[in-house]
Amino acid sequence: MAIIQTQFLPSTFQSPLRTTKISKCTISKRPHLTITASLSGRKLRAAVIGGGPAGSSAAEALASAGIETFIFERNTSTAKPCGGAIPLCMLDEFSIPLNLIDRHVTRMRIISPSNVTVDFGSKTLKPHESIPMLRREVLDSFLRTRAQSAGATLIPALVTNLDLPSSSKEPYIIHHTINNTQRTLAVDVIIGADGANSRVAKSINAGNYTCAIAFQERIRLPDDKMEYYQNLAEMYVGDDVSPDFYAWVFPKCDHVAVGTGTVRGKQQIKAYQRGIRERVRHKINGGKVIKVEAHPIPEHPRPTRVRGRVALVGDAAGYVTKCSGEGIYFAAKSGRMCGEAIVKASERGEKMISEEDLKREYLREWDREFLNTFRFLDLLQRVFYGSNAGREALVEVCGYEYVQRMTFDSYLYKKLAEGDRWEDVKMAMNTAGTLIRCKIMGREMEALKV
């Protein structure tokens, strides 16, 4: 039997659905540990660092297959600030209960720098379609609890660093802090789901990426003002609210989220937040700020997403789309895909896995399914978000009903929609005409070649 050196919190972790007793394990005095590649009759042991949608979805997939699974989450009472929109397909795919949804948005409105407004969806959404809006703290708590009910053990701890193995037969040692006490846990495989500033990514030298900053205020409005946003979400574009992305007003249960994002830095983002507040001033007058939030958002996938028996998912891997800034679905999807890949490669926890297993079963499958979507949205951002003229063109293009239908089909169901060839040609011609009128096509196309 292989010797496992670890320290557990010698107490009982509580969850609403189950209680897991964690006891102290035997501590070896040897400085190095060994875990045989055959696992010597025991199950694979996995750790998921981060308890958001990515980490919880990964942990649920692992634990459901009988793999010994631990989720590390430093603070279960907070959540990453974001708009909170999820695609319609996520409700069924991830069995999200309808009572978690704050609003079912059926009207999207996009507003140009010159305040040209286009209603996006009022004519194109089908009767059964909407954009669900929820709060991240509600979703995260639900997904973590479900992972625990599947058998995962939640460890409320701050992971400080990892000791990497020197061979394929040795474990990873996770150093973490609980109530100012240093502890360690030895595991066979690690999934890094710890966000844009991932310590797991740093530990495996996964490389850097550019990060934007998302900033938002939650504002409780008077009843008459809140009624305006009953089923309406707004997106604002312009240099005054963001030189890189867009600003938003998204409705939640009893308040609206008003925010923006930029890669320019902490000082500038406060100015852009003032910009969006000014653009919507008459709509939020009398409102009270109940929470202020900020968080880094990755701009592109990391250079390395798998190394050894460590895989990155969600924001840690850089799975946030350009143009839309969407990350919730891709976080949960990547976590589940990674967890299922480990289950498959390990034969449901009966054998050790390798780096090649993770690349083949997780990374290649992810890239095959989603890489083209990320590339396409990156292209759209480079064409339309580089100047106010480009943003005016974006809003004009969004006024075409065919563009709206294609956009909603792709967003709501997470597949590049297959359109009508003749309509595609007309859309391309209309878009080209719009860009030419805005005098940006030549400059932007040259920039794309660089």
XYZ file of C-alpha atoms in Angstrom:
450
model
C 0.000 0.000 0.000
C 1.369 3.428 -0.918
C 2.133 5.830 1.901
C 0.117 9.058 1.778
C 1.383 11.961 3.838
C -1.275 14.508 4.612
C -2.908 16.543 7.300
C -6.637 17.066 7.400
C -8.684 19.408 9.469
C -9.707 17.066 12.322
C -13.313 18.164 12.433
C -16.583 17.718 10.621
C -17.437 19.797 7.551
C -21.112 20.561 7.315
C -23.166 20.856 4.161
C -26.926 21.193 3.797
C -27.104 17.821 2.088
C -24.529 15.690 3.840
C -21.877 15.580 6.570
C -18.378 14.272 5.901
C -16.126 13.222 8.741
C -12.482 14.058 8.097
C -9.940 12.365 10.290
C -6.177 12.653 10.692
C -4.112 10.413 8.475
C -0.789 8.824 9.336
C 2.095 11.238 8.826
C 5.302 9.801 7.433
C 8.591 11.338 8.516
C 10.168 10.843 5.101
C 10.666 14.089 3.115
C 9.398 12.575 -0.129
C 6.210 10.645 -0.754
C 5.422 7.975 -3.268
C 2.194 6.949 -4.895
C 2.490 3.993 -7.218
C 1.202 4.358 -10.747
C -1.173 1.446 -10.159
C -2.672 3.221 -7.109
C -2.219 -0.050 -5.174
C -5.885 -0.849 -4.929
C -7.075 2.560 -3.818
C -9.027 5.215 -5.719
C -7.521 8.209 -7.486
C -7.393 11.287 -5.258
C -8.195 14.668 -6.842
C -8.147 18.246 -5.595
C -10.045 21.129 -7.149
C -8.700 24.552 -6.204
C -11.559 27.058 -6.368
C -15.257 26.605 -5.679
C -16.894 28.693 -8.399
C -18.838 27.283 -11.379
C -15.686 25.770 -12.905
C -14.413 24.113 -9.737
C -17.786 22.914 -8.507
C -18.697 21.406 -11.883
C -15.352 19.620 -12.037
C -15.711 18.315 -8.486
C -19.232 17.053 -9.132
C -18.098 15.117 -12.205
C -15.204 13.556 -10.287
C -17.094 12.704 -7.110
C -20.064 11.272 -8.999
C -17.700 8.681 -10.475
C -16.415 7.658 -7.044
C -13.118 9.528 -7.200
C -11.970 10.912 -3.835
C -12.426 14.634 -4.393
C -11.592 17.748 -2.358
C -12.703 21.316 -3.164
C -10.600 24.144 -1.732
C -12.466 27.447 -1.430
C -11.093 30.257 0.691
C -14.348 32.179 1.111
C -17.716 30.604 0.421
C -19.626 33.793 1.225
C -18.292 35.885 -1.682
C -18.477 35.568 -5.446
C -16.850 37.127 -8.483
C -18.663 40.248 -9.706
C -20.174 39.847 -13.156
C -23.270 40.697 -15.122
C -24.842 37.358 -14.260
C -26.303 36.469 -17.658
C -26.238 32.803 -18.632
C -27.274 31.137 -21.908
C -30.636 29.432 -22.025
C -29.096 26.026 -22.749
C -27.271 26.096 -19.398
C -30.521 25.645 -17.489
C -31.062 22.155 -18.899
C -27.444 21.179 -19.445
C -26.482 21.903 -15.834
C -29.928 21.312 -14.285
C -30.171 24.848 -12.891
C -33.448 25.234 -10.931
C -35.662 28.037 -12.152
C -35.967 29.437 -8.627
C -32.322 30.534 -8.823
C -33.117 32.884 -11.708
C -33.755 36.512 -10.750
C -34.993 37.712 -14.130
C -35.853 36.250 -17.507
C -34.740 39.049 -19.814
C -36.570 39.231 -23.114
C -35.376 42.677 -24.199
C -31.746 43.618 -24.810
C -30.901 47.173 -25.701
C -27.557 48.307 -27.116
C -26.734 52.033 -27.077
C -24.047 53.601 -29.286
C -21.617 56.408 -28.344
C -24.024 58.931 -29.885
C -26.937 57.301 -28.000
C -28.410 55.561 -31.037
C -30.485 52.764 -29.526
C -31.290 49.366 -30.976
C -33.726 46.946 -29.332
C -32.067 43.590 -29.579
C -34.449 40.693 -29.240
C -37.923 42.133 -28.909
C -38.781 40.873 -32.399
C -36.368 37.959 -32.716
C -36.651 36.004 -29.482
C -39.083 33.098 -29.722
C -41.917 32.857 -27.162
C -40.076 30.289 -25.022
C -36.698 32.092 -25.167
C -35.126 34.506 -22.711
C -31.774 35.393 -21.195
C -31.686 34.180 -17.577
C -30.100 36.584 -15.072
C -28.870 35.456 -11.675
C -26.493 36.367 -8.874
C -23.173 34.594 -8.792
C -23.266 34.015 -5.047
C -26.548 32.114 -5.492
C -25.295 30.016 -8.408
C -21.913 29.287 -6.822
C -23.459 28.144 -3.548
C -25.884 25.849 -5.371
C -23.181 24.222 -7.500
C -20.838 23.724 -4.517
C -23.602 22.116 -2.471
C -24.450 19.797 -5.343
C -20.799 18.759 -5.672
C -20.756 17.979 -1.945
C -23.926 15.914 -2.253
C -22.168 13.906 -4.976
C -19.393 13.060 -2.520
C -16.870 15.895 -2.757
C -15.375 17.252 0.470
C -15.295 21.031 0.847
C -12.204 22.426 2.588
C -12.634 26.129 3.497
C -8.970 27.035 3.180
C -6.530 29.344 1.431
C -4.146 27.415 -0.807
C -0.710 29.020 -0.439
C 1.483 26.896 -2.715
C 2.029 23.510 -4.315
C 4.965 21.114 -4.118
C 5.390 19.542 -7.540
C 6.390 15.883 -7.854
C 9.756 14.896 -9.308
C 8.320 11.817 -11.012
C 5.038 10.424 -12.271
C 4.825 8.194 -9.193
C 4.876 11.000 -6.639
C 1.944 13.133 -5.471
C 1.349 16.852 -5.490
C 1.429 18.413 -2.026
C -1.084 21.201 -1.452
C -0.116 23.664 1.277
C -3.124 25.472 2.688
C -4.156 27.535 5.671
C -7.190 26.941 7.877
C -7.746 29.308 10.804
C -4.102 30.456 10.628
C -2.910 26.841 10.811
C -0.711 25.459 8.021
C -1.787 22.088 6.646
C -0.921 19.841 3.701
C -2.768 17.383 1.489
C -1.245 14.894 -0.972
C -3.195 14.250 -4.181
C -2.726 12.559 -7.540
C -4.275 15.202 -9.794
C -5.161 18.901 -9.467
C -7.696 21.047 -11.287
C -6.934 24.766 -11.033
C -10.211 26.697 -10.937
C -8.911 29.590 -8.862
C -9.598 32.490 -11.200
C -7.594 34.991 -13.185
C -4.897 35.315 -10.501
C -4.554 31.541 -10.272
C -1.892 30.300 -7.860
C -2.141 26.902 -9.478
C -1.236 28.439 -12.849
C 1.754 30.181 -11.315
C 2.873 26.962 -9.631
C 3.072 25.118 -12.961
C 4.468 28.105 -14.911
C 1.419 28.233 -17.159
C 2.362 31.664 -18.503
C 0.758 35.067 -18.228
C -2.150 36.650 -20.018
C -3.609 40.107 -20.298
C -6.360 40.805 -17.800
C -9.175 43.305 -17.924
C -10.839 44.657 -14.795
C -14.585 44.300 -14.329
C -16.093 46.864 -11.973
C -19.734 47.120 -10.985
C -22.033 48.683 -8.444
C -25.187 46.993 -7.270
C -27.823 49.687 -7.014
C -31.230 49.285 -5.411
C -33.705 51.450 -7.305
C -37.067 52.928 -6.366
C -39.943 50.697 -7.439
C -40.882 52.792 -10.470
C -37.284 52.817 -11.747
C -36.910 49.082 -11.109
C -40.070 48.444 -13.078
C -38.333 49.898 -16.148
C -35.714 47.129 -15.906
C -38.265 44.388 -15.205
C -37.166 42.309 -18.207
C -34.678 44.674 -19.862
C -30.886 44.572 -19.960
C -28.825 47.398 -21.455
C -25.347 47.515 -23.012
C -23.567 50.828 -23.620
C -20.556 51.278 -25.890
C -18.284 54.299 -26.232
C -14.925 55.699 -25.160
C -16.639 57.368 -22.225
C -17.700 54.037 -20.670
C -14.962 51.686 -21.906
C -12.274 51.917 -24.598
C -12.081 48.127 -24.845
C -15.470 46.527 -24.135
C -18.858 47.792 -23.031
C -20.725 48.934 -19.950
C -23.927 47.366 -18.699
C -27.089 47.710 -16.665
C -28.388 44.230 -15.851
C -31.461 43.564 -13.668
C -31.215 41.294 -10.617
C -33.761 40.264 -7.970
C -34.227 43.643 -6.236
C -31.516 45.790 -7.801
C -29.547 46.442 -10.975
C -25.882 45.782 -11.643
C -24.244 48.823 -13.246
C -20.698 48.220 -14.396
C -17.940 48.350 -16.986
C -14.688 46.657 -17.940
C -11.326 47.728 -19.337
C -7.709 46.661 -19.676
C -6.531 50.205 -18.952
C -6.035 49.853 -15.197
C -7.559 50.572 -11.813
C -7.384 54.360 -11.993
C -9.066 54.673 -15.369
C -11.889 52.274 -14.591
C -13.283 54.651 -11.986
C -13.610 57.276 -14.698
C -15.407 54.818 -16.969
C -17.753 53.879 -14.144
C -18.580 57.558 -13.761
C -19.211 57.544 -17.512
C -21.807 54.783 -17.398
C -23.458 56.345 -14.359
C -23.768 59.586 -16.301
C -25.227 57.809 -19.350
C -27.966 56.221 -17.206
C -28.291 59.015 -14.645
C -31.975 59.709 -15.259
C -32.779 55.983 -15.040
C -31.075 55.342 -11.692
C -31.766 58.624 -9.871
C -32.785 57.879 -6.313
C -31.001 54.547 -6.292
C -28.815 53.382 -3.406
C -25.492 51.595 -3.901
C -25.608 48.409 -1.833
C -22.368 46.808 -2.992
C -19.239 47.685 -4.989
C -17.254 44.908 -6.686
C -14.169 44.563 -8.871
C -12.344 41.554 -10.287
C -9.774 40.704 -13.000
C -11.104 39.072 -16.168
C -8.756 37.165 -18.532
C -8.416 38.450 -22.065
C -7.336 35.215 -23.755
C -6.433 31.587 -22.904
C -3.163 30.959 -21.090
C -0.196 29.685 -23.122
C -0.273 26.471 -21.051
C -3.459 24.932 -19.688
C -2.193 21.438 -18.861
C 1.126 20.486 -17.321
C 1.852 17.175 -15.660
C -1.265 16.037 -13.797
C -2.540 19.600 -13.401
C -5.236 21.144 -15.603
C -6.622 24.682 -15.617
C -10.295 25.490 -16.171
C -12.536 28.578 -16.193
C -10.878 31.951 -15.674
C -7.662 30.237 -14.584
C -7.416 28.844 -18.123
C -8.567 32.122 -19.707
C -11.968 30.970 -20.936
C -13.730 34.332 -21.232
C -14.964 35.360 -24.656
C -13.998 38.600 -26.323
C -16.726 40.974 -27.451
C -19.334 39.607 -25.015
C -17.112 39.066 -21.953
C -19.021 35.878 -21.156
C -17.433 33.418 -18.758
C -19.996 31.631 -16.542
C -21.060 28.987 -19.042
C -17.530 28.358 -20.278
C -16.293 28.038 -16.708
C -18.877 25.407 -15.794
C -18.475 23.627 -19.129
C -14.677 23.458 -18.931
C -14.837 22.217 -15.332
C -17.265 19.452 -16.228
C -15.298 18.468 -19.355
C -12.058 18.312 -17.371
C -13.633 16.264 -14.587
C -15.185 13.842 -17.066
C -11.844 13.577 -18.898
C -10.115 12.513 -15.672
C -12.877 9.997 -14.956
C -12.465 8.484 -18.407
C -8.663 8.446 -18.457
C -8.442 6.967 -14.945
C -11.134 4.373 -15.645
C -13.332 5.904 -12.943
C -10.457 6.401 -10.540
C -8.857 2.946 -10.861
C -5.582 4.036 -12.509
C -3.165 6.953 -12.516
C -3.442 9.500 -15.292
C -0.777 11.391 -17.248
C -0.282 14.752 -18.930
C -1.036 13.153 -22.285
C -4.327 11.840 -20.923
C -5.364 15.355 -19.882
C -4.338 16.848 -23.203
C -6.113 14.173 -25.218
C -9.324 13.819 -23.225
C -9.768 17.407 -22.024
C -7.716 19.990 -23.901
C -8.168 18.700 -27.438
C -11.877 18.165 -26.913
C -12.287 21.684 -25.517
C -10.402 23.275 -28.416
C -12.320 21.212 -30.957
C -15.657 22.368 -29.577
C -14.982 26.005 -28.654
C -11.752 27.354 -30.153
C -13.424 28.671 -33.313
C -16.036 30.503 -31.222
C -13.306 32.288 -29.255
C -11.418 33.195 -32.437
C -14.547 34.560 -34.107
C -15.479 36.765 -31.143
C -11.886 37.972 -30.900
C -12.106 39.049 -34.542
C -15.385 40.884 -33.935
C -13.901 42.777 -31.010
C -10.871 43.864 -33.013
C -13.071 45.117 -35.847
C -15.831 46.858 -33.878
C -14.407 47.927 -30.511
C -11.330 49.867 -31.585
C -12.977 53.263 -32.005
C -16.272 55.085 -31.519
C -16.813 54.868 -35.278
C -16.538 51.097 -35.046
C -18.969 51.031 -32.133
C -21.486 53.081 -34.095
C -21.135 50.504 -36.874
C -21.665 47.686 -34.382
C -24.944 49.153 -33.172
C -26.126 49.718 -36.753
C -25.345 46.106 -37.686
C -27.199 44.901 -34.589
C -30.339 46.505 -35.965
C -30.615 43.858 -38.703
C -33.128 41.211 -37.714
C -31.072 38.417 -39.296
C -28.000 39.435 -37.272
C -30.071 39.367 -34.106
C -31.459 35.892 -34.830
C -28.023 34.470 -35.603
C -26.570 36.109 -32.496
C -29.253 34.726 -30.213
C -29.042 31.236 -31.739
C -25.286 31.201 -31.112
C -25.470 32.712 -27.637
C -28.505 30.919 -26.225
C -27.502 27.455 -27.428
C -23.706 27.776 -27.501
C -23.200 26.660 -31.071
C -22.077 28.641 -34.074
C -25.436 29.005 -35.781
C -25.851 27.789 -39.338
C -27.494 30.522 -41.357
C -29.036 30.971 -44.754
C -26.323 31.414 -47.407
C -28.126 34.229 -49.213
C -28.825 36.000 -45.940
C -25.180 35.510 -44.959
C -24.082 37.218 -48.165
C -26.487 40.109 -47.578
C -25.316 40.411 -43.967
C -21.669 40.512 -45.088
C -22.442 43.188 -47.672
C -24.437 45.269 -45.184
C -21.662 44.973 -42.609
C -19.039 45.981 -45.141
C -21.135 48.958 -46.179
C -21.551 50.021 -42.578
C -17.821 49.786 -41.895
C -16.989 51.740 -45.048
C -19.408 54.466 -44.055
C -17.666 54.633 -40.708
C -14.300 54.882 -42.516
C -12.711 52.133 -40.492
C -12.692 49.036 -42.671
C -9.339 49.610 -44.351
C -7.544 50.529 -41.121
C -8.981 47.667 -39.090
C -8.376 45.039 -41.774
C -4.733 46.079 -41.995
C -4.447 45.848 -38.233
C -5.757 42.282 -38.317
C -2.895 41.281 -40.621
C -0.252 42.465 -38.176
